Tab-separated table of C-alpha atoms in Angstrom:
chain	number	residue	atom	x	y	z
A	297	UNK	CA	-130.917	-76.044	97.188
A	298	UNK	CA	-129.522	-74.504	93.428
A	299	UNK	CA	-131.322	-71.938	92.476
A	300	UNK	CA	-131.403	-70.262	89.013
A	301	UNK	CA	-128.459	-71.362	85.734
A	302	UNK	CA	-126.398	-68.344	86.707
A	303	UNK	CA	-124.077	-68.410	83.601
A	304	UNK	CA	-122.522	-71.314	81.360
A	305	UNK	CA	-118.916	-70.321	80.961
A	306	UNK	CA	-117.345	-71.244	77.647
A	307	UNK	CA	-113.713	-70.924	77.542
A	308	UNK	CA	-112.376	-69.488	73.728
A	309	UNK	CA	-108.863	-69.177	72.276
A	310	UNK	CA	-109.862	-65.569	71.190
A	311	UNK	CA	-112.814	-63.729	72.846
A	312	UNK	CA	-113.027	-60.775	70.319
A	313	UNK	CA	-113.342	-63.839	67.362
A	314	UNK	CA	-115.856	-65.758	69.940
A	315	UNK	CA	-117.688	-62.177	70.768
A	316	UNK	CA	-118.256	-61.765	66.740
A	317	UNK	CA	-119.966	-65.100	66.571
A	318	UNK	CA	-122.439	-64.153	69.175
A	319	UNK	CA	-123.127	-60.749	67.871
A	320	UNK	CA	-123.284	-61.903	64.603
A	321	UNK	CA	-124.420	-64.793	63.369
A	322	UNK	CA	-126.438	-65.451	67.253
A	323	UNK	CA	-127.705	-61.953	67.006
A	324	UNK	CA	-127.330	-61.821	70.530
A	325	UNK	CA	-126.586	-58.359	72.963
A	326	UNK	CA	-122.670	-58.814	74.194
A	327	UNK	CA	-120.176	-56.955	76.180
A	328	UNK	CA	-117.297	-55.672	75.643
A	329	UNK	CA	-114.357	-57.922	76.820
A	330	UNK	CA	-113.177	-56.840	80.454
A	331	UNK	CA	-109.838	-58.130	81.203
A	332	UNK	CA	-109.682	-59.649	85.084
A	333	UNK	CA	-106.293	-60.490	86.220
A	334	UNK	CA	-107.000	-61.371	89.596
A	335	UNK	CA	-109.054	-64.352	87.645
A	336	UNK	CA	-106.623	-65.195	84.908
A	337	UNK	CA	-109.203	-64.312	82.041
A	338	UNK	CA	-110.509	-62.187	79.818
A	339	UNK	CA	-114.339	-62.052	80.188
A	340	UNK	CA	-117.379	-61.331	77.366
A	341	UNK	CA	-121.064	-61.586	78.724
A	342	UNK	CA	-123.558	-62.863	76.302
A	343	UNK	CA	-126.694	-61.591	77.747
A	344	UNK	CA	-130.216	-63.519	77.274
A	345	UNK	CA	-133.248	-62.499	78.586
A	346	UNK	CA	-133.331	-65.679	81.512
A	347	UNK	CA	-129.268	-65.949	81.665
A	348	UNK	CA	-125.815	-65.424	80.509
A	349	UNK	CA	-123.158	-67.355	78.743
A	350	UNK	CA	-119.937	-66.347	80.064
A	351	UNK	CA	-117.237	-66.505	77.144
A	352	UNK	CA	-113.395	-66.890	79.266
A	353	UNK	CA	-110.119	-66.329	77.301
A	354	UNK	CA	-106.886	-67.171	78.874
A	355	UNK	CA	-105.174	-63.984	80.626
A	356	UNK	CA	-101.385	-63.846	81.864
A	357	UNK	CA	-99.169	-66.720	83.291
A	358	UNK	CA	-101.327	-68.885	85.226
A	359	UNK	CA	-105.095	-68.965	83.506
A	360	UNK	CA	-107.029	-71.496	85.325
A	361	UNK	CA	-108.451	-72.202	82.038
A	362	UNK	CA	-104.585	-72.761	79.906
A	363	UNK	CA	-104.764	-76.760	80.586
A	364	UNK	CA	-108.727	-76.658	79.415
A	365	UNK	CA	-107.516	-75.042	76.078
A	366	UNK	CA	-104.616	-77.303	75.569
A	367	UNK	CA	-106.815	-79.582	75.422
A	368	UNK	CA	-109.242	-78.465	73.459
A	369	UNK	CA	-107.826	-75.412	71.654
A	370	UNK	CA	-111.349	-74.855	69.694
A	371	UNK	CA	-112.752	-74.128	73.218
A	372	UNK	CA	-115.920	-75.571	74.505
A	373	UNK	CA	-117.750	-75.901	77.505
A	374	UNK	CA	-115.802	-75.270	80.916
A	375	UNK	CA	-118.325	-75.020	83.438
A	376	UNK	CA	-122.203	-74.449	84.438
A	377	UNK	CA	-122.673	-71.867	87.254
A	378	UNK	CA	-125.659	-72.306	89.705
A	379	UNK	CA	-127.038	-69.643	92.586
A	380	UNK	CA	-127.464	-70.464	96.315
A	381	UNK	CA	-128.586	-68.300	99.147
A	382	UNK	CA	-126.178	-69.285	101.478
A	383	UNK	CA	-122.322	-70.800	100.370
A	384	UNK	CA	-121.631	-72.340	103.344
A	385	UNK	CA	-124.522	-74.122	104.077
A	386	UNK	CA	-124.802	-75.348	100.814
A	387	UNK	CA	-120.893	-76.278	101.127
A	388	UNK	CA	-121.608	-78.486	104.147
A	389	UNK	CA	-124.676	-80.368	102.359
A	390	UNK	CA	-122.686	-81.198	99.567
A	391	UNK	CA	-119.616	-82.197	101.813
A	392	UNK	CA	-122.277	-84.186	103.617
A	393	UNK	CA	-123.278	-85.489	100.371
A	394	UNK	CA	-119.856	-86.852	99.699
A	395	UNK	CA	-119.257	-84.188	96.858
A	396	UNK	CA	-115.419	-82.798	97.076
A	397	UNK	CA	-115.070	-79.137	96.880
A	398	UNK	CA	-112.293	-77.696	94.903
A	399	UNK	CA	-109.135	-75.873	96.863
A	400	UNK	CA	-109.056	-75.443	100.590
A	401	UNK	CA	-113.053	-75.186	100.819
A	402	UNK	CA	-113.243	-71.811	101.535
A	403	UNK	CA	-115.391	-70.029	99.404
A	404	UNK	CA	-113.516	-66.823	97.579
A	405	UNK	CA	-114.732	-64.069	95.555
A	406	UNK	CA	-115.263	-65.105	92.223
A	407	UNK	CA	-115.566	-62.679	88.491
A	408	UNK	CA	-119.017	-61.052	90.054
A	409	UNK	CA	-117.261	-60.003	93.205
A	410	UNK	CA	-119.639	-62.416	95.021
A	411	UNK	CA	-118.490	-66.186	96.991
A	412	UNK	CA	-117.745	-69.278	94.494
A	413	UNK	CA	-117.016	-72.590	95.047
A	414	UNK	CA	-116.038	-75.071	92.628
A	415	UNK	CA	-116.764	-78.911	92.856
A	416	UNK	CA	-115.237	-81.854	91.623
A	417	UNK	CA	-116.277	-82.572	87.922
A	418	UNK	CA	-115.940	-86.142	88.818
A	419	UNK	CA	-118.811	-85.700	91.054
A	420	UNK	CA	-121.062	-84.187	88.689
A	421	UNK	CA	-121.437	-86.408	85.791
A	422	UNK	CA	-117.824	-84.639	84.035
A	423	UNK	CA	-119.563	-81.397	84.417
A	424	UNK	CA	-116.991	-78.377	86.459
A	425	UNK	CA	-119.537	-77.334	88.754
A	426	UNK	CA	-119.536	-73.362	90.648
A	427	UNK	CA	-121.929	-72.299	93.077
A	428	UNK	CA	-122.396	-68.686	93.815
A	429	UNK	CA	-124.076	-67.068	96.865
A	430	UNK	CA	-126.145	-63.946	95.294
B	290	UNK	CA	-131.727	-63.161	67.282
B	291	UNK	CA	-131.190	-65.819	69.768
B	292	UNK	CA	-133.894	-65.701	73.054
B	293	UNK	CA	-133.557	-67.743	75.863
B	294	UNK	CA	-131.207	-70.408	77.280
B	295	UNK	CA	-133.738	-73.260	76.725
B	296	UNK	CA	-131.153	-75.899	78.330
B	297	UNK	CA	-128.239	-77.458	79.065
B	298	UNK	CA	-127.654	-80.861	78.249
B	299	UNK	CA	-125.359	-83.163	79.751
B	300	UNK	CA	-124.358	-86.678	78.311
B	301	UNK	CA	-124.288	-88.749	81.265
B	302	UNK	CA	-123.264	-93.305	81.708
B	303	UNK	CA	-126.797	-93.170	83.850
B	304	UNK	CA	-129.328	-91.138	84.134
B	305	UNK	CA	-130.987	-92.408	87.476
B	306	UNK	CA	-127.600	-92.036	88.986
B	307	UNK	CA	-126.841	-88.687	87.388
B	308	UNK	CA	-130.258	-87.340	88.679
B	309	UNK	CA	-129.828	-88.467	92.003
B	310	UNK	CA	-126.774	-86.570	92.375
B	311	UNK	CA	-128.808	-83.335	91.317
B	312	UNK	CA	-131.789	-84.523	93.763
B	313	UNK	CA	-129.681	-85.171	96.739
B	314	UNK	CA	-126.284	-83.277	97.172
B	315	UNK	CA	-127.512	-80.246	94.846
B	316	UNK	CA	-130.914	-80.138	96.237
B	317	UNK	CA	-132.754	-79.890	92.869
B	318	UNK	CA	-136.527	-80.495	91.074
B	319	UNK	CA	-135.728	-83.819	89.437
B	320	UNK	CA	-138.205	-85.404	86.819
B	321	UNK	CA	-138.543	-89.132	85.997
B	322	UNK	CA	-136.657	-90.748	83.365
B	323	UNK	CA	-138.076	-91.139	80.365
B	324	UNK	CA	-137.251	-93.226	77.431
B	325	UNK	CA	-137.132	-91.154	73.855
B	326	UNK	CA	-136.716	-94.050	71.120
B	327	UNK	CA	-136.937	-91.439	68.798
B	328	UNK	CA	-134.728	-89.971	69.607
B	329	UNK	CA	-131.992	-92.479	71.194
B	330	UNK	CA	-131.804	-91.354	74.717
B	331	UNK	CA	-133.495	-91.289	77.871
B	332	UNK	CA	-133.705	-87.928	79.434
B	333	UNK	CA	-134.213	-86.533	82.936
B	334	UNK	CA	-134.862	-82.920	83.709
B	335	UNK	CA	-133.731	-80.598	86.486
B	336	UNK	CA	-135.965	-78.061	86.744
B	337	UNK	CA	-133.950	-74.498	87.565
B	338	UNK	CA	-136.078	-70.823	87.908
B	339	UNK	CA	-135.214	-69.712	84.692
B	340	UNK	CA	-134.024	-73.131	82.672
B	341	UNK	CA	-133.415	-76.908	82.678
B	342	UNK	CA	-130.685	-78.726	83.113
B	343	UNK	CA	-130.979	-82.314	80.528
B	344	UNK	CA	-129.477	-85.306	81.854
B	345	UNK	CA	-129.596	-87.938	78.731
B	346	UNK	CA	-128.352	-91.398	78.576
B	347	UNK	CA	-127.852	-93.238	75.434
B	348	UNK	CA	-130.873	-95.524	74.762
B	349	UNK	CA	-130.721	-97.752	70.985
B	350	UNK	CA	-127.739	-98.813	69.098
B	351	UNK	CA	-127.834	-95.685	67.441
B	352	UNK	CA	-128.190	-92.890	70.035
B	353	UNK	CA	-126.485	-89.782	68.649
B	354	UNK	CA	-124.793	-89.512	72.233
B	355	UNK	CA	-122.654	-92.504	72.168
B	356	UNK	CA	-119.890	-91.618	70.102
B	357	UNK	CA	-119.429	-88.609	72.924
B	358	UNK	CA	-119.938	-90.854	75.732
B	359	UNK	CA	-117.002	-93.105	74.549
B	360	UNK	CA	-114.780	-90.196	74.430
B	361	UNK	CA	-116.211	-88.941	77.574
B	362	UNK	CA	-116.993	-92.206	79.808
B	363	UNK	CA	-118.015	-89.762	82.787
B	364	UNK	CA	-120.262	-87.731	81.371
B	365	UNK	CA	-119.516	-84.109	80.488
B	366	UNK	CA	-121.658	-80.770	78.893
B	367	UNK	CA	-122.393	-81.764	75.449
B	368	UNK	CA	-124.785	-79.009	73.876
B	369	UNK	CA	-126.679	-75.904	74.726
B	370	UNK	CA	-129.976	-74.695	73.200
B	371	UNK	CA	-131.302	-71.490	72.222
B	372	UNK	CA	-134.526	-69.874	71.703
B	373	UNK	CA	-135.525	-68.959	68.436
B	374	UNK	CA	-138.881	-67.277	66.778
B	375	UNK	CA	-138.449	-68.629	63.584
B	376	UNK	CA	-136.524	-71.396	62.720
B	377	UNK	CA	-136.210	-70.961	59.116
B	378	UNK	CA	-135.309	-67.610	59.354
B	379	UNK	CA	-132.779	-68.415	61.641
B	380	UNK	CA	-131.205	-71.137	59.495
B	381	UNK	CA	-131.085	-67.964	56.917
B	382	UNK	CA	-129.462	-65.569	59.251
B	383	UNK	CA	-126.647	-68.244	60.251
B	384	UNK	CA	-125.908	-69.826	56.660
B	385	UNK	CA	-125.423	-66.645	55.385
B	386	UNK	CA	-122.906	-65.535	58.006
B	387	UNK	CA	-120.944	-68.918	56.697
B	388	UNK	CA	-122.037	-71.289	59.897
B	389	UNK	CA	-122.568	-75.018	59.117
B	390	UNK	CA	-125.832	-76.497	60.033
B	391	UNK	CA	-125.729	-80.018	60.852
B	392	UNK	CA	-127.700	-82.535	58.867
B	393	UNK	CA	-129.270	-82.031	55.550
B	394	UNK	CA	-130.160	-78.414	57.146
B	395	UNK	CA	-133.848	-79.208	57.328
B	396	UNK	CA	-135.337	-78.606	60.642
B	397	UNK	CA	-136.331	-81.956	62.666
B	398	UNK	CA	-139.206	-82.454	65.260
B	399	UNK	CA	-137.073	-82.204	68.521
B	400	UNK	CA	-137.476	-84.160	72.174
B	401	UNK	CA	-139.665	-81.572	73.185
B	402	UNK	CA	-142.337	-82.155	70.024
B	403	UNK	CA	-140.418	-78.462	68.114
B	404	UNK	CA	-138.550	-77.743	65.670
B	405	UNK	CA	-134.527	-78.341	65.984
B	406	UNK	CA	-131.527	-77.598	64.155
B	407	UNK	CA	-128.171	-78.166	65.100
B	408	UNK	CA	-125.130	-75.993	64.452
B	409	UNK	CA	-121.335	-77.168	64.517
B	410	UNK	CA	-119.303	-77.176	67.356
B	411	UNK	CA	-116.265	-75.480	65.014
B	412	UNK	CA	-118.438	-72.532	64.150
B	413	UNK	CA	-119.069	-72.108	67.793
B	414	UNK	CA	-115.870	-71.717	70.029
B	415	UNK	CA	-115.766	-75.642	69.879
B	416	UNK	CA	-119.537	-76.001	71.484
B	417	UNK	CA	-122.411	-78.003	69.479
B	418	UNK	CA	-125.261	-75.522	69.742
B	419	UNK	CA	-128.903	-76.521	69.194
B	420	UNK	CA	-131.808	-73.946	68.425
B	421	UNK	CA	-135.335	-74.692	69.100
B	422	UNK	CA	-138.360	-72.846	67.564
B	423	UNK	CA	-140.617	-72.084	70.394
């Protein structure tokens, strides 16, 4: 059913600092930081040639990544990203499955302006799971 | 200078159940376990179009995971790995922009038979980053 590692989202105190690391001493090609307030971050792209890393700094009030960073306020990890074809197909095998889906199960438009789900980390080995129809 | 995402891996309490959650609610290419003494885990892929996913469970007394795992009991991302031409060059690039590379900073033969070095997680937005000469 997954498809292709769309991004691996790595939530960062400060995205400029984060941005710097990349460009720098990664030497890889990233964007400019694009501020998203309908998402509660601030977003950089990291862009390698099979996929992205996705680096997420806390925007206004209500960041669904604040309680992440309080509790790690290096950063790390936050989630892993994967492609479907169809959300809510793939929504009723994993229900079927016995995986929980995150929120009222309806899928809503995530950073790409395409539908995301989220699943249960403690259905995925500890691991914040999205899915994203593309 | 980085290339591709060469994987994800994520530190999981068991492998055969972490891989048939990947099989059977995500739908994915699952390999067999297999046992790395050498390395102190036992590792399952999940083949994705343009990476892998690395499921690893401790293996030894001494698996380099364990420490995590006890911090983490479910499981959770614990590295990613990047592409790189040249190792040695590499190492160069990132000493010299003040990152710390783990170990005594000589490259080691990885779990896929290449070269590895590790980078730390505090010069990285709080995420342990390996690179792999390919």
């Amino acid at each position: 059913m997954i498809g292709k590692l769309n991004h691996v989202a790595i939530a960062v105190p400060n995205v400029a600092a984060a941005a710097a690391v990349y460009r720098g001493a990664l030497g890889a090609t990233v964007s400019e930081a694009t501020p998203q307030p309908d998402h509660g971050v601030t977003t950089v792209f990291v862009e390698l040639p099979n996929t992205k890393i996705e680096l997420l700094e806390p925007l206004g009030d209500n960041s669904p990544i604040a309680k992440f960073l309080e509790k790690n306020p290096s950063g790390g990890m936050h989630h892993v990203c994967y492609e479907v074809e169809d959300i809510y197909a793939a929504r009723d095998r994993l229900k079927a499955e016995g995986a929980r889906v995150l929120g009222d199960g309806e899928p809503k438009i995530g950073a790409h302006g395409k539908p995301v789900l989220f699943l249960h980390p403690k259905d995925f080995c500890g691991t914040l799971v999205e899915i994203e129809q593309v």
